[in-house]
XYZ file of C-alpha atoms in Angstrom:
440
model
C 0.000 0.000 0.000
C 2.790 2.605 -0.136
C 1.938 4.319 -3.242
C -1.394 4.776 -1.782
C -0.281 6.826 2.018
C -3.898 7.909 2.040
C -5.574 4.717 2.768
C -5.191 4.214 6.199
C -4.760 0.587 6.367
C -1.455 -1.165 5.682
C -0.319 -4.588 4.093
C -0.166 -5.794 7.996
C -3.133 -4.522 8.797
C -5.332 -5.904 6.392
C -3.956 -9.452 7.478
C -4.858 -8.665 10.792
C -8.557 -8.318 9.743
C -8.675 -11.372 7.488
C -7.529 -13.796 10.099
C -10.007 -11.904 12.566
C -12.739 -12.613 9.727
C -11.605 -16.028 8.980
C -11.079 -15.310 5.118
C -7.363 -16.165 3.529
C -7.691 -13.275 0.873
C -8.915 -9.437 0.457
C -10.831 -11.696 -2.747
C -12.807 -13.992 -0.339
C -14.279 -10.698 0.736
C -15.824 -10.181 -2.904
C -16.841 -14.030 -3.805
C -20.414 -12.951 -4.251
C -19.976 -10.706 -6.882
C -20.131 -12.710 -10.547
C -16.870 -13.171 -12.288
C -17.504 -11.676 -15.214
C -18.297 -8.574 -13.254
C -14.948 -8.011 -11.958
C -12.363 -6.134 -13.917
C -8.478 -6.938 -13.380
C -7.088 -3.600 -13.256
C -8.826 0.458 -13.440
C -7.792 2.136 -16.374
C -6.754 5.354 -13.912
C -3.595 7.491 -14.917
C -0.451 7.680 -12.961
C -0.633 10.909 -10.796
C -0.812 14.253 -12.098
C 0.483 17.747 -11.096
C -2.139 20.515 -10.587
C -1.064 22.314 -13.556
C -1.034 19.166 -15.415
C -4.753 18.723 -14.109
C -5.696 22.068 -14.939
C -4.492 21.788 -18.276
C -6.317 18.613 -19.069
C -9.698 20.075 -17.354
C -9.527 23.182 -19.362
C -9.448 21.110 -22.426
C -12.002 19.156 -21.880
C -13.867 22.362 -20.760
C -12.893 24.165 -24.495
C -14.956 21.501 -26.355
C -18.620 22.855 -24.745
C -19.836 25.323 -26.420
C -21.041 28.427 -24.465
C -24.469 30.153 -26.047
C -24.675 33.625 -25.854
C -28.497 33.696 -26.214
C -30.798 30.879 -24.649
C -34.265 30.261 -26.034
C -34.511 26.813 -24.366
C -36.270 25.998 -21.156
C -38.149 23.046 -20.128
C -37.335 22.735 -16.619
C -34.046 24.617 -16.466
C -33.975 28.408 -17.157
C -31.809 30.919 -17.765
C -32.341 33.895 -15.020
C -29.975 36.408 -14.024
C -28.294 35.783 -10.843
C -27.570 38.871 -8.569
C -23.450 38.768 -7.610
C -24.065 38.947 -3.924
C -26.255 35.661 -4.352
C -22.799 33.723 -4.257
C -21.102 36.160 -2.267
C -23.194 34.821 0.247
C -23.519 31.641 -0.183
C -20.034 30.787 -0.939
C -18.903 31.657 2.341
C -16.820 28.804 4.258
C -19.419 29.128 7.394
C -21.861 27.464 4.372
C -20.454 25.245 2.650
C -19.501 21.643 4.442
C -19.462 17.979 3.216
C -21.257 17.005 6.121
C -24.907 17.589 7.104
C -24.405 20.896 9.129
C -27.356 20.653 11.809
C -26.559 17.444 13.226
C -28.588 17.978 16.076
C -29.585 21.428 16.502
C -25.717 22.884 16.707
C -25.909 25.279 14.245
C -28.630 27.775 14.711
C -27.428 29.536 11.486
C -27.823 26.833 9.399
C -30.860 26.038 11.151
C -32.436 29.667 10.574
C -31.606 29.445 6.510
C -34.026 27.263 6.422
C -36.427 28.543 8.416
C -36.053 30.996 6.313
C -36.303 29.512 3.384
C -39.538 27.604 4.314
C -41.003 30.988 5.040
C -40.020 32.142 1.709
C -41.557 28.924 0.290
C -45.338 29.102 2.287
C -45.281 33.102 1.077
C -44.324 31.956 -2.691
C -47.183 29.134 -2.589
C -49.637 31.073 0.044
C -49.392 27.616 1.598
C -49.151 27.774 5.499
C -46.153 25.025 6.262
C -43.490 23.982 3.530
C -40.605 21.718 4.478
C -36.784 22.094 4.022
C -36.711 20.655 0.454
C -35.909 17.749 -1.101
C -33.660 16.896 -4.185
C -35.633 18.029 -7.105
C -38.946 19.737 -8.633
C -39.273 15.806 -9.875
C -38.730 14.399 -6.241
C -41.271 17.192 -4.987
C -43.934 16.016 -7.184
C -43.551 11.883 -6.919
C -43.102 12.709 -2.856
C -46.407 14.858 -2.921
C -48.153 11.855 -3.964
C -47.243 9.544 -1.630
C -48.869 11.904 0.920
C -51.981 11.374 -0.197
C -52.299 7.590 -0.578
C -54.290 5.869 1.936
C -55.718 2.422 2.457
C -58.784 3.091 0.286
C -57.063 5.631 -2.064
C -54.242 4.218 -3.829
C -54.391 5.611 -7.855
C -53.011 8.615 -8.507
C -53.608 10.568 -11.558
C -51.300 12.795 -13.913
C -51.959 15.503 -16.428
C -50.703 14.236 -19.595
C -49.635 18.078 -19.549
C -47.054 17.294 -16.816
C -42.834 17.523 -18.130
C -42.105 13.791 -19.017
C -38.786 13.538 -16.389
C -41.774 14.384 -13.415
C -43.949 11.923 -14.633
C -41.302 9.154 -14.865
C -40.446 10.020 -12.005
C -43.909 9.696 -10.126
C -44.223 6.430 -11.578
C -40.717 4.962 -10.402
C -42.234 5.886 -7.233
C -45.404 4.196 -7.730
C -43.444 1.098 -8.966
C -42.350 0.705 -5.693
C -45.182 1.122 -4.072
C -47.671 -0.814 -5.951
C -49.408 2.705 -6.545
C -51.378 2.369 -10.183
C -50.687 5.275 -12.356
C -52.821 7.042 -15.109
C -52.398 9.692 -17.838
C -54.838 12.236 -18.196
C -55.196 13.249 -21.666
C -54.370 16.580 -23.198
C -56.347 19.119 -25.849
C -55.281 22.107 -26.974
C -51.824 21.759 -24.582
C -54.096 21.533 -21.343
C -55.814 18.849 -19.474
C -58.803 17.424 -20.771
C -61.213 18.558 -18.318
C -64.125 16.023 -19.667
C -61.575 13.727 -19.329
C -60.497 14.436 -16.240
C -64.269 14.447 -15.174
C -64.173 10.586 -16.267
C -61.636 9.682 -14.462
C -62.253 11.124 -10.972
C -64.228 8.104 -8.528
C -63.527 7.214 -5.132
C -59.969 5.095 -5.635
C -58.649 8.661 -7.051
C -56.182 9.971 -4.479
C -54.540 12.762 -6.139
C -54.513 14.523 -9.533
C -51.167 15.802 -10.241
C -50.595 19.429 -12.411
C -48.298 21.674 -13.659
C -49.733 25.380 -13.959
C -47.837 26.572 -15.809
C -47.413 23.266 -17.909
C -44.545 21.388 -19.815
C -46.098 23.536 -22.949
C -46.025 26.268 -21.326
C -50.003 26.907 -21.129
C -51.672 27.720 -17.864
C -54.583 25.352 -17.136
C -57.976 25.927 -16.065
C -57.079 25.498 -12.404
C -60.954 26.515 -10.913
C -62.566 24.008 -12.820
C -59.537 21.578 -12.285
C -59.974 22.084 -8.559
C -63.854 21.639 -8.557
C -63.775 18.408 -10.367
C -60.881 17.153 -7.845
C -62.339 18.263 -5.248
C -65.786 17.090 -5.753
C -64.461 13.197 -5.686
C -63.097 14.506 -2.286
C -59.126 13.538 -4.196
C -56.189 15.406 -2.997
C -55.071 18.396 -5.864
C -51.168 18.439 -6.425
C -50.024 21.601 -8.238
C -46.328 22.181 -9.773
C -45.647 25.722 -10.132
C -42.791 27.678 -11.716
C -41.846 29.853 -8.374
C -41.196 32.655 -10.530
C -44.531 32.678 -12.338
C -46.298 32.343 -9.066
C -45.095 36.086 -8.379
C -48.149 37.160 -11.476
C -50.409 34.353 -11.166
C -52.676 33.108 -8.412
C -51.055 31.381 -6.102
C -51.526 27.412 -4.871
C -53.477 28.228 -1.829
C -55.960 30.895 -3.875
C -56.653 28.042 -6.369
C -57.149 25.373 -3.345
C -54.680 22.918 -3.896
C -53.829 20.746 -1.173
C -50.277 20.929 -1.908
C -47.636 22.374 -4.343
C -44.258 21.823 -5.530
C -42.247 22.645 -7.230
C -38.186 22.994 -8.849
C -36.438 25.618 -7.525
C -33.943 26.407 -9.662
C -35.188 29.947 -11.377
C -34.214 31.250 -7.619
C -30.787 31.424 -7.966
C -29.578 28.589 -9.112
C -27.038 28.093 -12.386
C -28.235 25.694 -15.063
C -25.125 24.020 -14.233
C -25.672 21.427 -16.751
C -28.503 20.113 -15.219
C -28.118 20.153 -11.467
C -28.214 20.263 -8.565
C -31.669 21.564 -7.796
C -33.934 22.180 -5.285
C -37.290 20.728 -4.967
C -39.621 22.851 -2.529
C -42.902 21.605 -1.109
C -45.715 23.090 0.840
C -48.963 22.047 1.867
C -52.016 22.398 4.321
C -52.087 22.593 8.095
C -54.165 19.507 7.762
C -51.405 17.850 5.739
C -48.991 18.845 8.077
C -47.609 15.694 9.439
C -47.440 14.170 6.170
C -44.758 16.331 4.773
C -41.848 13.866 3.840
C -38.231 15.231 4.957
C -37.270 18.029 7.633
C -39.346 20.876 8.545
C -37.418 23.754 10.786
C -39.388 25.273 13.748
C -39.338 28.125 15.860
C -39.084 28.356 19.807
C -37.267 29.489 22.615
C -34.508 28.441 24.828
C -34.237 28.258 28.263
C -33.336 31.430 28.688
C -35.885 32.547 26.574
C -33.833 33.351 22.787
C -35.447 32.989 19.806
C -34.443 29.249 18.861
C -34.787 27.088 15.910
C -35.181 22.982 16.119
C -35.622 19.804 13.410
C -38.982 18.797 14.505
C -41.723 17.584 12.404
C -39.917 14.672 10.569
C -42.005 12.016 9.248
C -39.340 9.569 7.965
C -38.046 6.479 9.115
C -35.230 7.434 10.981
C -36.994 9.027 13.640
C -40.783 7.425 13.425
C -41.594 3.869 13.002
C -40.490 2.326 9.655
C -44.396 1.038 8.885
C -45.420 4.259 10.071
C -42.762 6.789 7.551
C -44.616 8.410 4.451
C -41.321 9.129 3.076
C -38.041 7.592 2.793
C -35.968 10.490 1.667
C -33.109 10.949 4.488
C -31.987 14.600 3.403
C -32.215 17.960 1.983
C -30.795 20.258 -0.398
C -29.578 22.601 2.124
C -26.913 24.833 0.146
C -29.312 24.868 -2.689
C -32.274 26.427 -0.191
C -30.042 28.897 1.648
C -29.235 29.863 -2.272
C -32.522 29.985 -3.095
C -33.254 32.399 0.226
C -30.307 34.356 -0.741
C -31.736 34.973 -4.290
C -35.183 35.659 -3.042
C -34.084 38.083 -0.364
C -31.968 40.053 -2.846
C -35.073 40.176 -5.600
C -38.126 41.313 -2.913
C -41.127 40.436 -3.787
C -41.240 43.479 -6.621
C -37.746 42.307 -8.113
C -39.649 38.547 -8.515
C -42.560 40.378 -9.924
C -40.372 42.493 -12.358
C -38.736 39.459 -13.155
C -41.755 37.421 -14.154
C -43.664 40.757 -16.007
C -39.939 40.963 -18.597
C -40.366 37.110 -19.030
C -44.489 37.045 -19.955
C -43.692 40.018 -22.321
C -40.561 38.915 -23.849
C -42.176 35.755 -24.229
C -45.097 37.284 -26.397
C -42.694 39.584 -28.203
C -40.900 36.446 -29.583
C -44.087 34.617 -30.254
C -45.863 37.173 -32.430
C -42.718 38.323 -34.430
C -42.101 34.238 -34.970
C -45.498 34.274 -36.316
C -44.775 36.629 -39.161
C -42.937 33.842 -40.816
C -44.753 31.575 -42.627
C -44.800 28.249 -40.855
C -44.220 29.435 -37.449
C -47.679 28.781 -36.321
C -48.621 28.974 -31.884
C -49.576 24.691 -31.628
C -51.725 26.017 -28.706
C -54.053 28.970 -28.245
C -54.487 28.854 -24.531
C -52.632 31.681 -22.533
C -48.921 30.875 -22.036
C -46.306 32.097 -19.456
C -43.098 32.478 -20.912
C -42.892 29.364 -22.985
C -44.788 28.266 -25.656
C -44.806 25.769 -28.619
C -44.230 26.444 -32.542
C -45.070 24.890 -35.463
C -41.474 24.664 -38.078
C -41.726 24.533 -41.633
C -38.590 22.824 -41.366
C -36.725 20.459 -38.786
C -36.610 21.729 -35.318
C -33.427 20.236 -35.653
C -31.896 21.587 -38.768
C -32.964 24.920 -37.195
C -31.033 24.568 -34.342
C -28.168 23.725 -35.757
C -27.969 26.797 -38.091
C -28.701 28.408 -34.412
C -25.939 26.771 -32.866
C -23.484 27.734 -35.576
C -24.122 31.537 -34.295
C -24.310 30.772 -30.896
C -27.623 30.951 -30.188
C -29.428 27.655 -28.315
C -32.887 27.717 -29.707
C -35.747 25.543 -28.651
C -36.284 22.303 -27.624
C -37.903 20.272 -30.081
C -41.081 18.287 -29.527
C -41.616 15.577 -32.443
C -41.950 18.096 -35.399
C -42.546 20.956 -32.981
C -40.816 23.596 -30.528
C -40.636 24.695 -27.553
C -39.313 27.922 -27.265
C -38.524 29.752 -23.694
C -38.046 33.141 -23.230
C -37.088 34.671 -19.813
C -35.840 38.567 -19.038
C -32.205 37.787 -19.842
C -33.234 37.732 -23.498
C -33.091 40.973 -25.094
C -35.371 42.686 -28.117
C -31.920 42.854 -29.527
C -31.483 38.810 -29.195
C -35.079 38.242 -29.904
C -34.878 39.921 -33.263
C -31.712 38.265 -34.194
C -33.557 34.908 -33.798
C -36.318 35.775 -35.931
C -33.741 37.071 -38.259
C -31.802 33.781 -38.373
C -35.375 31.477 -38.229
C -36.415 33.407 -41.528
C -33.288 33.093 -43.029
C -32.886 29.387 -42.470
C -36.586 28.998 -43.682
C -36.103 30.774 -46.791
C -32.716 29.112 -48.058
């Protein structure tokens, strides 16, 4: 073992605790695992300087290509983060490997999320929200499992719902032996006679995004009346940042809503990591999965802040947990608070207001070239879908060539995204470059 000084166990040692387990080799130890599964020697590189590492890294770095306009969305969006958001948050007294509020030693940490959750039940008008869990995905499969009982166990999902959340709610279900069905779509919302079908007493839930994967808000009053009327639980995923101009949760009646936190602060970063955020009903109260922060007083009477709450199985028992999920995303939240504190409830509303217009901006001057048709004429937020009188994938390309990442495409479709980083400037470029591509 000398070429490897940070494993802490030598040659010597190792014999020591084979004779003590009675094996003659550090192979007995892996005699279960198939042959063929085993691999002789790691294809790892002798060790490298930093420089040397650096150098490598940055090369590998050179071949992504970075956009300087995004018209892509779909669950990650491009939002303008405020510098002091990772001032903040980048501060050593933040950032640790370990969970930081193991038990109740670090009332700072502690208070972020109180905070946080505050943030959260003010976002979603909901009165408790715990202290998140991995992802807007996670949220949404977790906020279904609250509402199974012993007489309840379907759950239902908007066929309007992003396809990663409703995976994802069904992996759960797997699991669980929960049966899942699809609500069908019409004009990029939920079919409400559909929906109307559907609803009897097995229902638990009804899962929906508002706004949706398409980017159309839904009919949430009549959604809510015809959930509500087969007494079902009503699960609504929310953009956090369209919530700012739109009713929220608690105004519609849901019972609870989740959602992906990742407009509030958080860097695309190639896809993670995210925050999922979840609030619900005093009456749901003690089924919210993961950690919920409270506030008390000490001894000598200070404001305090405790773990209490926690409906999983390390701390309740097993037969009795709703969830399984064992942590948090606590950088992510206090990032999240960060963000939100810095915006104020006006900056969040600004925010939201340059999205919705830029969004319609792009949409009308796309549909001044032929072929460029909205797919759906229900009210949008700042996404919406296209028509393309050629490949959404040809398109792109010629997009990518001048650094621009357009839509996502949706069989012969788009989905474009529009947020207030996008300028008239950018906009009109794109429509410049669409009509060009069309036209040669």
């Amino acid at each position: 073992m000398g070429n490897y000084n940070y494993i802490p166990s030598s040659s010597r040692e190792q014999e020591e605790l084979l004779e003590i387990l009675g094996l003659e080799s550090i192979d007995d130890l892996f005699k279960d695992i198939p042959s063929d599964l085993k691999i002789d020697e790691l294809n790892i590189p002798s060790g490298k300087s930093e420089v040397e590492v650096r150098r490598i890294i940055e090369a590998i770095a050179r071949k992504n290509q970075v956009f300087t306009s995004v018209f892509r969305g779909a669950g990650s969006y491009n939002h303008y983060i405020p510098s002091i958001v990772k001032q903040i948050t980048m501060k050593e007294e933040f950032l640790t490997a370990y969970t930081p509020y193991q038990a109740e030693i670090s009332q700072g940490i502690l208070q972020s999320i109180f905070e946080f959750q505050t943030m959260v039940s003010e976002i979603t008008g909901m009165p408790v929200s715990n202290a998140s869990v991995y992802d807007g995905s996670n949220a949404a499969a977790e906020a279904v499992n609250m509402c199974l009982d012993k007489k309840r166990k379907k759950a239902l999902i908007s066929g309007t719902t992003h396809p990663m959340t409703i995976e994802t709610i069904k992996t759960y279900c797997h699991g669980m032996g929960t049966e899942v069905e699809i609500v069908p779509t019409i004009n990029g919302q939920t079919d409400l006679d559909a929906l109307e079908e559907m609803m009897d007493e097995s229902i638990a839930c009804f899962y929906v995004q508002h706004p949706n994967y398409f980017g159309c808000l839904e009919d949430m009053e009549s959604i809510e009346k015809l959930v509500h009327a087969s007494k079902s639980k009503l699960i609504m995923g929310i953009n956090p940042m369209a919530t700012s101009i739109l009713k929220t949760p608690f105004e519609y009646g849901a019972d609870i809503a989740t959602g992906e936190g990742q407009p509030l602060g958080l860097a695309m970063n190639f896809g993670g990591p995210y925050l999922g955020f979840m609030a619900t009903t005093e009456k749901l109260t003690r089924k919210l999965p993961g950690r919920i922060v409270g506030q008390t007083t000490d001894k000598h009477g200070e404001r305090a802040f405790v773990l209490t709450l926690q409906a999983r199985e390390q701390h309740i028992r097993r037969e009795k947990a709703s969830s399984n999920i064992c942590s948090n995303q606590a950088h992510c939240a206090l990032t999240a608070s960060v963000y939100l504190s810095a915006m104020g409830p006006e900056g969040l509303r600004d925010v939201a207001t340059h999205c919705y217009s830029n969004a319609h901006y792009l949409q009308k001057e796309l549909a001044k070239i032929s072929g460029f048709d909205l797919v759906n004429t229900s009210e949008f937020f700042h996404e919406f879908v296209t028509t393309s009188p050629i490949k959404p994938e040809i398109l792109n390309q010629k997009l990518q060539e001048k650094g621009i990442l357009g839509g996502l495409p949706i069989e012969e479709n788009i989905l474009w995204c529009v947020t207030e980083m996008n300028t008239k400037e950018e906009m009109d470029t794109l429509v410049s470059l669409v009509k060009e591509a069309c036209e040669a």
